[in-house]
Coordinates of C-alpha atoms (C1' of nucleotides) in Angstrom, one line a residue:
Chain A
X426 CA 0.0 0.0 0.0
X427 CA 3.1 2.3 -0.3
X428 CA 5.3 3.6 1.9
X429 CA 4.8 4.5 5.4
X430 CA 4.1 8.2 6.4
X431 CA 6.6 9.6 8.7
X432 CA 3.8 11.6 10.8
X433 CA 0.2 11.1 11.5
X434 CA -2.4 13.5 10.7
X435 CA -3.1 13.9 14.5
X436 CA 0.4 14.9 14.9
X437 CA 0.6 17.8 12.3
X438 CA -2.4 19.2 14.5
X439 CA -0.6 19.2 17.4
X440 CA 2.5 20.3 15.6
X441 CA 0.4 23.2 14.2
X442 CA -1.2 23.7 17.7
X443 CA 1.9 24.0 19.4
X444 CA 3.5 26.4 17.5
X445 CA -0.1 28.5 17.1
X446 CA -0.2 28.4 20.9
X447 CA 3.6 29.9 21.1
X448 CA 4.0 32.1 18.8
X449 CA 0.9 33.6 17.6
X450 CA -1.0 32.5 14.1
X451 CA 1.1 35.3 12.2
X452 CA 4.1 33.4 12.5
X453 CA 2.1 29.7 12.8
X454 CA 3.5 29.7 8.8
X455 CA 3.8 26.6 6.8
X456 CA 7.7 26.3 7.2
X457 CA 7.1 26.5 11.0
X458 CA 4.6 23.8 11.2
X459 CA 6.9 21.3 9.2
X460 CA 9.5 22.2 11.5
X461 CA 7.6 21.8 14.5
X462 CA 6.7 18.0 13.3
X463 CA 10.3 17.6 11.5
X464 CA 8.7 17.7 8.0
X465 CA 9.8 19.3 4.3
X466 CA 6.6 21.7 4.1
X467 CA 5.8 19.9 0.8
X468 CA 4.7 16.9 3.2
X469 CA 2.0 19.0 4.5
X470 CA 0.0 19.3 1.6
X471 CA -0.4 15.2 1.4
X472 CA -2.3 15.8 4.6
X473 CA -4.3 18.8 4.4
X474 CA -5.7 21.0 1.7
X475 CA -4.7 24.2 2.7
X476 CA -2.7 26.4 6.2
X477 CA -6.5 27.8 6.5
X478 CA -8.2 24.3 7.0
X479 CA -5.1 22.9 8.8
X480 CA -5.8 26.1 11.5
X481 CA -9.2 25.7 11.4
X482 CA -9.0 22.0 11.9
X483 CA -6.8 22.7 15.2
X484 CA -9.2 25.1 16.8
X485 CA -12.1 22.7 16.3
X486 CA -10.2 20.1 17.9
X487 CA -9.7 22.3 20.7
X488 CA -13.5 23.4 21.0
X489 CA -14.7 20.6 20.8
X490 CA -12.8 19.3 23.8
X491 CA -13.7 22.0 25.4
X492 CA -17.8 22.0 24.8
X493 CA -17.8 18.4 25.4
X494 CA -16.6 19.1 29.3
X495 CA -18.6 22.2 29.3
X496 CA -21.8 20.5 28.4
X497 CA -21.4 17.6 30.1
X498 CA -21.2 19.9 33.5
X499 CA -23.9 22.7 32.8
X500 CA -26.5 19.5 31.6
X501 CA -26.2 17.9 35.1
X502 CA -26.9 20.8 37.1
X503 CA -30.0 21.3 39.2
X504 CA -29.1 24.5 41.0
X505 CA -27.6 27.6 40.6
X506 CA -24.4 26.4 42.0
X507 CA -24.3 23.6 40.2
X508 CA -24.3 25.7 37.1
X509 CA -21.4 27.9 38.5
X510 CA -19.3 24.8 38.4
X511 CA -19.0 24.6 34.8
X512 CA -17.4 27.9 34.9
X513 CA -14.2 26.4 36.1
X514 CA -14.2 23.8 33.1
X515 CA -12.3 26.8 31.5
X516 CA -9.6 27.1 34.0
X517 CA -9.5 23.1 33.8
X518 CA -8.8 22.7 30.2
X519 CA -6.1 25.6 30.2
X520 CA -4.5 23.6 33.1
X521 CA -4.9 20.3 31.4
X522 CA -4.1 21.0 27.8
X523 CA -2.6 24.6 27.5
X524 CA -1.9 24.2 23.4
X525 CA -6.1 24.2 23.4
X526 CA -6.6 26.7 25.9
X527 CA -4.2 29.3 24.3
X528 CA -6.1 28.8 20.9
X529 CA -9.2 29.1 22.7
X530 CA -9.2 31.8 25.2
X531 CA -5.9 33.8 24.1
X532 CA -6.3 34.1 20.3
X533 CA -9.7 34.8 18.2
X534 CA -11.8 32.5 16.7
X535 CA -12.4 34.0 13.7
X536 CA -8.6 34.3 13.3
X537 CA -8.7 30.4 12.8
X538 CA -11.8 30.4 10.7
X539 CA -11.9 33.7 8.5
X540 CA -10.0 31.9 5.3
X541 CA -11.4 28.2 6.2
X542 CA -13.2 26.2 4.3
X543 CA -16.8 26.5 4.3
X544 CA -17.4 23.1 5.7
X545 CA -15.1 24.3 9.1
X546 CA -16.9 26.9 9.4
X547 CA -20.2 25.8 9.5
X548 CA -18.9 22.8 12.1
X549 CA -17.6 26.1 14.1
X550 CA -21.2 27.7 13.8
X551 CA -22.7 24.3 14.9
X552 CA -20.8 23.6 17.9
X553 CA -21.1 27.7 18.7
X554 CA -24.7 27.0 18.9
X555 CA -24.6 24.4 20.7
X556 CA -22.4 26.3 23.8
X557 CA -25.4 28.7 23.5
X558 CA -28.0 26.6 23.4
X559 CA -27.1 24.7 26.2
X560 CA -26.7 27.6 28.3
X561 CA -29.7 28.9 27.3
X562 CA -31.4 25.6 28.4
X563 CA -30.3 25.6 31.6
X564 CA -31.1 29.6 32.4
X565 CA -34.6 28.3 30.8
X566 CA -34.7 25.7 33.2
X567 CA -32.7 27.2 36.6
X568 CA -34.3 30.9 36.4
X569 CA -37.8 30.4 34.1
X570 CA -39.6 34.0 33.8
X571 CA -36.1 36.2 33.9
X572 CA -36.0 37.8 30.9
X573 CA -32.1 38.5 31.0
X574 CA -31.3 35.3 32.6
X575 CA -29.5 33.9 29.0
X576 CA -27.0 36.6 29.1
X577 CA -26.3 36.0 33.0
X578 CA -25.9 32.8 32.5
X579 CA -23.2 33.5 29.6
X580 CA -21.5 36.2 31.2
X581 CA -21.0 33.8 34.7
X582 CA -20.0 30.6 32.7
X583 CA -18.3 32.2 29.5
X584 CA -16.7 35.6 30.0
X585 CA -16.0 35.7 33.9
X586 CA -13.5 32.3 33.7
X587 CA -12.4 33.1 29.7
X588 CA -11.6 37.0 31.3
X589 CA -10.0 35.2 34.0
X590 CA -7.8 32.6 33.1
X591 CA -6.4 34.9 29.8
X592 CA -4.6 36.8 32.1
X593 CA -2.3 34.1 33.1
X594 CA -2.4 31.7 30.1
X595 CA 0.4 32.5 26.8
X596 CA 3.4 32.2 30.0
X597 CA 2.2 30.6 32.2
X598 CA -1.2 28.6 33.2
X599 CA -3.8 29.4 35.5
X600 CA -3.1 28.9 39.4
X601 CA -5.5 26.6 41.6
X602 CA -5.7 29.3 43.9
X603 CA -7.7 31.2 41.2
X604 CA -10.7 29.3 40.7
X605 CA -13.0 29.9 44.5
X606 CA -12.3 33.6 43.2
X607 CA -13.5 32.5 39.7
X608 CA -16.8 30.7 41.3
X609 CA -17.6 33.5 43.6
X610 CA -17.8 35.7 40.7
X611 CA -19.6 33.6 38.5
X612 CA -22.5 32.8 41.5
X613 CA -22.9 36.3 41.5
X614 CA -23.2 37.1 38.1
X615 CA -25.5 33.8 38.4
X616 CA -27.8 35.6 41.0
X617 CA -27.3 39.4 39.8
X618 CA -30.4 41.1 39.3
Chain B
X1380 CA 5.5 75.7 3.0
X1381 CA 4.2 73.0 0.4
X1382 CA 1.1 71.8 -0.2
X1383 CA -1.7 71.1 2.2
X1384 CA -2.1 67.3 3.7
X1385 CA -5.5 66.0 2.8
X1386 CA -5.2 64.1 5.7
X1387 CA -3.8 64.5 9.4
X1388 CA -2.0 62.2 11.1
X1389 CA -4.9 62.1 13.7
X1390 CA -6.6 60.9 10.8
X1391 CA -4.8 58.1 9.6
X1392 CA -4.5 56.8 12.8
X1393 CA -8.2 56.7 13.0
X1394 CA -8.7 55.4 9.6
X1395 CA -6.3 52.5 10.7
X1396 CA -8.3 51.9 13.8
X1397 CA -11.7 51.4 12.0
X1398 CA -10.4 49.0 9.7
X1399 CA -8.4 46.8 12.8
X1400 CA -11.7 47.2 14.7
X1401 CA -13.8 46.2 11.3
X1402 CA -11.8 44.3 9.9
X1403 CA -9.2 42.3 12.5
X1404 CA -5.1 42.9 12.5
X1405 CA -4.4 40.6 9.2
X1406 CA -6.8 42.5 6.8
X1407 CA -5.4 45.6 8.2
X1408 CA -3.4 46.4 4.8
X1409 CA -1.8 49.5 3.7
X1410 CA -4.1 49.0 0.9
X1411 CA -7.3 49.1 3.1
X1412 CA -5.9 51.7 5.7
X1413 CA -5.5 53.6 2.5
X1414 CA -9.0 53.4 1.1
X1415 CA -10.6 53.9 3.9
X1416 CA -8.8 57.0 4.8
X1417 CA -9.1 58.2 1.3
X1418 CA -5.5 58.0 0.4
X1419 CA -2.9 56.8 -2.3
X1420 CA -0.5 53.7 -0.5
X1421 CA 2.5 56.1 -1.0
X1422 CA 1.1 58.7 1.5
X1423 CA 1.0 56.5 4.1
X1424 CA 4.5 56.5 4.4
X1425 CA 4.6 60.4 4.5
X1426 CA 2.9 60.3 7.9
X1427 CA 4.7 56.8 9.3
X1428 CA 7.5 54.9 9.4
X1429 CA 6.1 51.1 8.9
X1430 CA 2.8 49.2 9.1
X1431 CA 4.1 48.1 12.5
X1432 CA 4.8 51.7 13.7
X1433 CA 1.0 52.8 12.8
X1434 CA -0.7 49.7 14.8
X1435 CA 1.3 50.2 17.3
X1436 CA 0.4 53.5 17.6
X1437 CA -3.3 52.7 17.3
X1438 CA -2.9 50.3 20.1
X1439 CA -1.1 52.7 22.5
X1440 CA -3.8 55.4 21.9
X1441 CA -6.7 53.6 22.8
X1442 CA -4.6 51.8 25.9
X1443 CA -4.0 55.3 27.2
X1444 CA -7.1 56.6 27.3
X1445 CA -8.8 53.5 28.9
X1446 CA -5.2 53.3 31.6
X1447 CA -6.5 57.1 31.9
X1448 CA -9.9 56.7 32.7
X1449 CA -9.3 53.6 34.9
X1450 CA -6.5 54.6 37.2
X1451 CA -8.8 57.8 37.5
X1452 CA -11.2 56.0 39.0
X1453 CA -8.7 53.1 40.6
X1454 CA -6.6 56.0 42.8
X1455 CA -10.0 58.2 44.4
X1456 CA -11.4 54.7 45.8
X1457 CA -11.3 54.7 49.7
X1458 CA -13.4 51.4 49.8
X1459 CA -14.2 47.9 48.2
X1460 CA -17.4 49.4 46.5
X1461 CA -15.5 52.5 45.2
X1462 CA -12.7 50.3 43.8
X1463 CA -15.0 47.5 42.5
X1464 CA -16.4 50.8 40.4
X1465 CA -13.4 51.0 37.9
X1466 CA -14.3 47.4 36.6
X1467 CA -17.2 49.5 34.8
X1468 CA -14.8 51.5 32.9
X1469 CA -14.2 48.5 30.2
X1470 CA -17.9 48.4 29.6
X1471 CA -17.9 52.3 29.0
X1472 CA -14.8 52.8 27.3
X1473 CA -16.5 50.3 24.7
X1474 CA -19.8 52.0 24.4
X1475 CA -17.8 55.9 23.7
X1476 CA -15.3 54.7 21.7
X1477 CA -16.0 51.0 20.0
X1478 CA -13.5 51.4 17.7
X1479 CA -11.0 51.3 21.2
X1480 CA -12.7 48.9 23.0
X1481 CA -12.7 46.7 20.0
X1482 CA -8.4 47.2 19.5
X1483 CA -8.4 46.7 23.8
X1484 CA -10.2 44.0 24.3
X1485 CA -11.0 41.7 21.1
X1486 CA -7.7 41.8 19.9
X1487 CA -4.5 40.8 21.2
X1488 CA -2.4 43.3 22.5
X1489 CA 1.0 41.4 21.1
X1490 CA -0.5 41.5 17.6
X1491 CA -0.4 45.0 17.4
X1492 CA 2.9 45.1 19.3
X1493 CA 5.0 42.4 17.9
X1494 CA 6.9 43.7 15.0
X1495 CA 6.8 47.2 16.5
X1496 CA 9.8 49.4 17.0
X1497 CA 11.8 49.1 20.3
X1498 CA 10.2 52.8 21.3
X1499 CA 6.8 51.8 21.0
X1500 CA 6.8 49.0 22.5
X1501 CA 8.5 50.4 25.7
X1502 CA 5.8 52.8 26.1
X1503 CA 3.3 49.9 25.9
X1504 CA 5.3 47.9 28.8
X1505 CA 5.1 51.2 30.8
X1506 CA 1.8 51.8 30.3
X1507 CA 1.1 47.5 31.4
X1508 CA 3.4 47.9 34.3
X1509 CA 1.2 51.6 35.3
X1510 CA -2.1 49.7 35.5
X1511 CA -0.3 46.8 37.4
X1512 CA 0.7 49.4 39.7
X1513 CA -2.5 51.0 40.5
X1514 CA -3.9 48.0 40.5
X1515 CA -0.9 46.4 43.2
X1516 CA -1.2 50.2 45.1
X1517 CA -5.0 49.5 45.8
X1518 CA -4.4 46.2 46.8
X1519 CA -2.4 46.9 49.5
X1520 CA -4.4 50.0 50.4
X1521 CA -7.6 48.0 50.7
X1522 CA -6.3 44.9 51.8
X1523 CA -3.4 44.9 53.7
X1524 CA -1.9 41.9 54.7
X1525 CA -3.8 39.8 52.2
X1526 CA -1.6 38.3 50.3
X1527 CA -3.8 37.4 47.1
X1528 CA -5.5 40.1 46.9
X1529 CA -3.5 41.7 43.5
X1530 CA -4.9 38.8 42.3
X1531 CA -7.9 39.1 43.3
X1532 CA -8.3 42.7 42.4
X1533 CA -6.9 41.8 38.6
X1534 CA -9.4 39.7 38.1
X1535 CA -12.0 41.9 39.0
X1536 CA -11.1 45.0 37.6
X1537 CA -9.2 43.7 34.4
X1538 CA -10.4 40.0 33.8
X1539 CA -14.2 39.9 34.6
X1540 CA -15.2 43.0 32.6
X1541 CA -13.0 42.2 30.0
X1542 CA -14.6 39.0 29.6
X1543 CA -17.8 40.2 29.7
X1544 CA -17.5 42.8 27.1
X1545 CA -15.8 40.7 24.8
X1546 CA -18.5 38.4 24.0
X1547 CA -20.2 41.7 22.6
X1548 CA -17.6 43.6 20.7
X1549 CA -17.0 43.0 17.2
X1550 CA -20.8 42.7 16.3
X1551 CA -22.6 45.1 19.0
X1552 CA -21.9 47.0 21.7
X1553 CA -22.5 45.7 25.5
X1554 CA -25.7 46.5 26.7
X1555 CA -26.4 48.6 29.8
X1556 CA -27.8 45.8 31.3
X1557 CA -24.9 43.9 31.6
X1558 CA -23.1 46.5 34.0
X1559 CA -25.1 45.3 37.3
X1560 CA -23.8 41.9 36.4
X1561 CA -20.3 42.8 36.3
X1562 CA -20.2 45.2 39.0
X1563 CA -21.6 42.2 41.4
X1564 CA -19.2 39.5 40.0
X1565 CA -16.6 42.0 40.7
X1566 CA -17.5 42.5 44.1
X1567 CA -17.4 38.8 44.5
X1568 CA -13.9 38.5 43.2
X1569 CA -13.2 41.3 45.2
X1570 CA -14.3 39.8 48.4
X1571 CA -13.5 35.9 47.7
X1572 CA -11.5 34.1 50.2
Chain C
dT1356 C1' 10.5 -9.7 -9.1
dA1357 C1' 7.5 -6.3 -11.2
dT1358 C1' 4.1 -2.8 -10.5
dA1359 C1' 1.2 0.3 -8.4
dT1360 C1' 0.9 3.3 -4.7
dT1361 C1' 2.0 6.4 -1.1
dC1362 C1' 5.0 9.0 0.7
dT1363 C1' 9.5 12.1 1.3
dA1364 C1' 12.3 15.8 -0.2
dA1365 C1' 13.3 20.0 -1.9
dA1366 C1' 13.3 23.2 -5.5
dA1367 C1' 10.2 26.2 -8.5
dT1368 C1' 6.3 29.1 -8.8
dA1369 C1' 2.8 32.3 -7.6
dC1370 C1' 1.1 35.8 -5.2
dA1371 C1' -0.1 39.1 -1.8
dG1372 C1' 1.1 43.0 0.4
dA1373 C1' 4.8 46.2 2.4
dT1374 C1' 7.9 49.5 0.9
dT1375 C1' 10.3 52.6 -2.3
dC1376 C1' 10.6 55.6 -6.3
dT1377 C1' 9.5 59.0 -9.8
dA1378 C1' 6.6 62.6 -11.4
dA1379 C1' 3.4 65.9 -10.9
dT1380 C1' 1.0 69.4 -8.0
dA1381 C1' 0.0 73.0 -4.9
dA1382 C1' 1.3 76.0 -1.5
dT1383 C1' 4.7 79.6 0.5
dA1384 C1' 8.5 82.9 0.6
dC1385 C1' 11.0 86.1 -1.8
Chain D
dG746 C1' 6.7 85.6 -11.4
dT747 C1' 10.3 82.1 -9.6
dA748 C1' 12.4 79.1 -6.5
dT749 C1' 11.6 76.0 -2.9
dT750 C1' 9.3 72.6 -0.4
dA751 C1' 5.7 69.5 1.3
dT752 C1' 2.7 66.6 -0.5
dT753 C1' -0.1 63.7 -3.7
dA754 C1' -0.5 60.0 -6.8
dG755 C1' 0.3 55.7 -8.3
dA756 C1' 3.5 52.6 -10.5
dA757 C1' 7.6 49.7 -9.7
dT758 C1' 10.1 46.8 -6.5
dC759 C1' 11.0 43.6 -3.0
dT760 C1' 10.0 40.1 0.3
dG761 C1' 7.9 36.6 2.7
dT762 C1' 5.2 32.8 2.4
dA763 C1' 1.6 29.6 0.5
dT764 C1' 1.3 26.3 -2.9
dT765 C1' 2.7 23.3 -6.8
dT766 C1' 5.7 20.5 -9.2
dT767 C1' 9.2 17.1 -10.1
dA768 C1' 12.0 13.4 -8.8
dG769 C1' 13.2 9.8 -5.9
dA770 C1' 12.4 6.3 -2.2
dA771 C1' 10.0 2.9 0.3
dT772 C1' 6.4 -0.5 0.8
dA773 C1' 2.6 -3.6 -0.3
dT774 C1' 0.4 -6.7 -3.5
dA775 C1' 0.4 -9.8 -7.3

DNA sequence: TATATTCTAAAATACAGATTCTAATAATAC
DNA sequence: GTATTATTAGAATCTGTATTTTAGAATATA
């Protein structure tokens, strides 16, 4: 069946991950990447179409990690502090995997998706929506008749722990000693009226 | 004294601006700073030394009129409410001036920093290290003896409202409503344990 | 062993966009 | 008016980087 490839298709993602992660998608080039993995950039191309679908292709590796986790947390809950858990999912995932948490909470989405292919980016819209939607589910189901509850429930889950853990992540990754102040702040964006 | 400009250098810095904020850091060409502003390519260079020179500048002009307003605000406080006050100064800063908020706090500042010259990108470390400052000088003035609590009071004043306002930028602006929201989780970081 | 196939390897090409250059133009000073 | 100078205007380079191409090497199957 010919010869044997010298690197997986998983490992050019991370390859590309890692250098996206350290030095910024400006300088994630195509003779990076095949350095990173230890590649002739030709290589690249047996593996992936373009540098936009190979970026976009890292970041949706990344999110969906990361919605996985989130989901499975905020679908579980039954009260308001239950809820506030998931926020620390964030702080998690940039303390388990910190190539995914830099390309999700340091750099911009649309950075890895403007040039993609039109199939990544409607697997970006997809799992997007479903992030909101199951937010919106549980403020539907944990605060019925609050008009505003939605965006509550966004700014306590998403922003307060993305805002948070940013801060800390391209050097280094977010302390432990971070996250009761990360919870506190989420249960009262939770119960802010 | 030779002919009039057409435009200032006010203005190309503004043009510049509304394309980053429009248009994100890597379709910020000379060629589109030049259309919007009105401009041949060539004049560009009349007014500034490099691409790099003229983001950078863009960047340190909106930084120092949000480090402005917010050490304002940071150095009067005499209590955990007052200081818990300059978190609001994000959402504000992006409702005056979106064009700012949306180069503060959608963007990353070492895009717009990276290939600047040496000068520039000193005055950006100063201006950091001044807000880390105010932010350290509160800390102790509020709570002495914690030892956290510059933590504590980045994440409230920098992290939480930055997240919260970022979810909003590019598209629309953050509603009013969200400011009760921050101002509690801010509080909360503020007083976490 | 012959052949098709899948890859490596690196050079060649294409292209986008920053920067520089050359003329032309409009204002001021004398 | 004339000389001088700052500026416009846009074409001409230059550079960096994505992509393509060509040749060669390794492996599986028949």
């Amino acid at each position: 069946m010919g010869r044997f490839a010298r690197i997986s298709h998983a490992d050019l993602r991370a390859a590309a991950a890692r250098v996206a992660a350290r030095q910024g998608l400006a300088r994630t080039t195509i003779a990076a990447i095949a350095k990173e993995a230890g590649v002739p950039t030709g290589s690249i191309y047996h593996r992936v179409p373009s540098r936009a679908a190979l970026l976009a292709e890292i970041w949706l590796e990344a999110a969906d990690r990361y919605g996985t986790a989130f989901l499975a947390r905020l679908s579980g809950a039954s009260s308001l502090d239950e809820v506030a858990q998931a926020a620390l999912v964030t702080p998690f995932l940039a303390r388990e995997d910190p190539a995914a948490g830099v390309i999700l909470f340091v750099h911009r989405r649309d950075d890895f998706l403007d040039d993609a292919p039109a199939e990544s980016r409607a697997r970006a819209a997809r799992l997007v929506a479903a992030l909101r939607d199951g937010i919106a589910a549980a403020a539907r189901r944990l605060a019925p008749a609050d008009k505003r509850a939605r965006e509550r429930f966004a700014l306590a889950l998403i922003g307060i722990p993305y805002g948070a853990v940013r801060t800390f992540l391209p050097q280094a990754v977010p302390p432990l000693e971070l996250d009761p102040a990360i919870l506190a702040a989420a249960r009262a964006a939770l119960a802010a009226r």
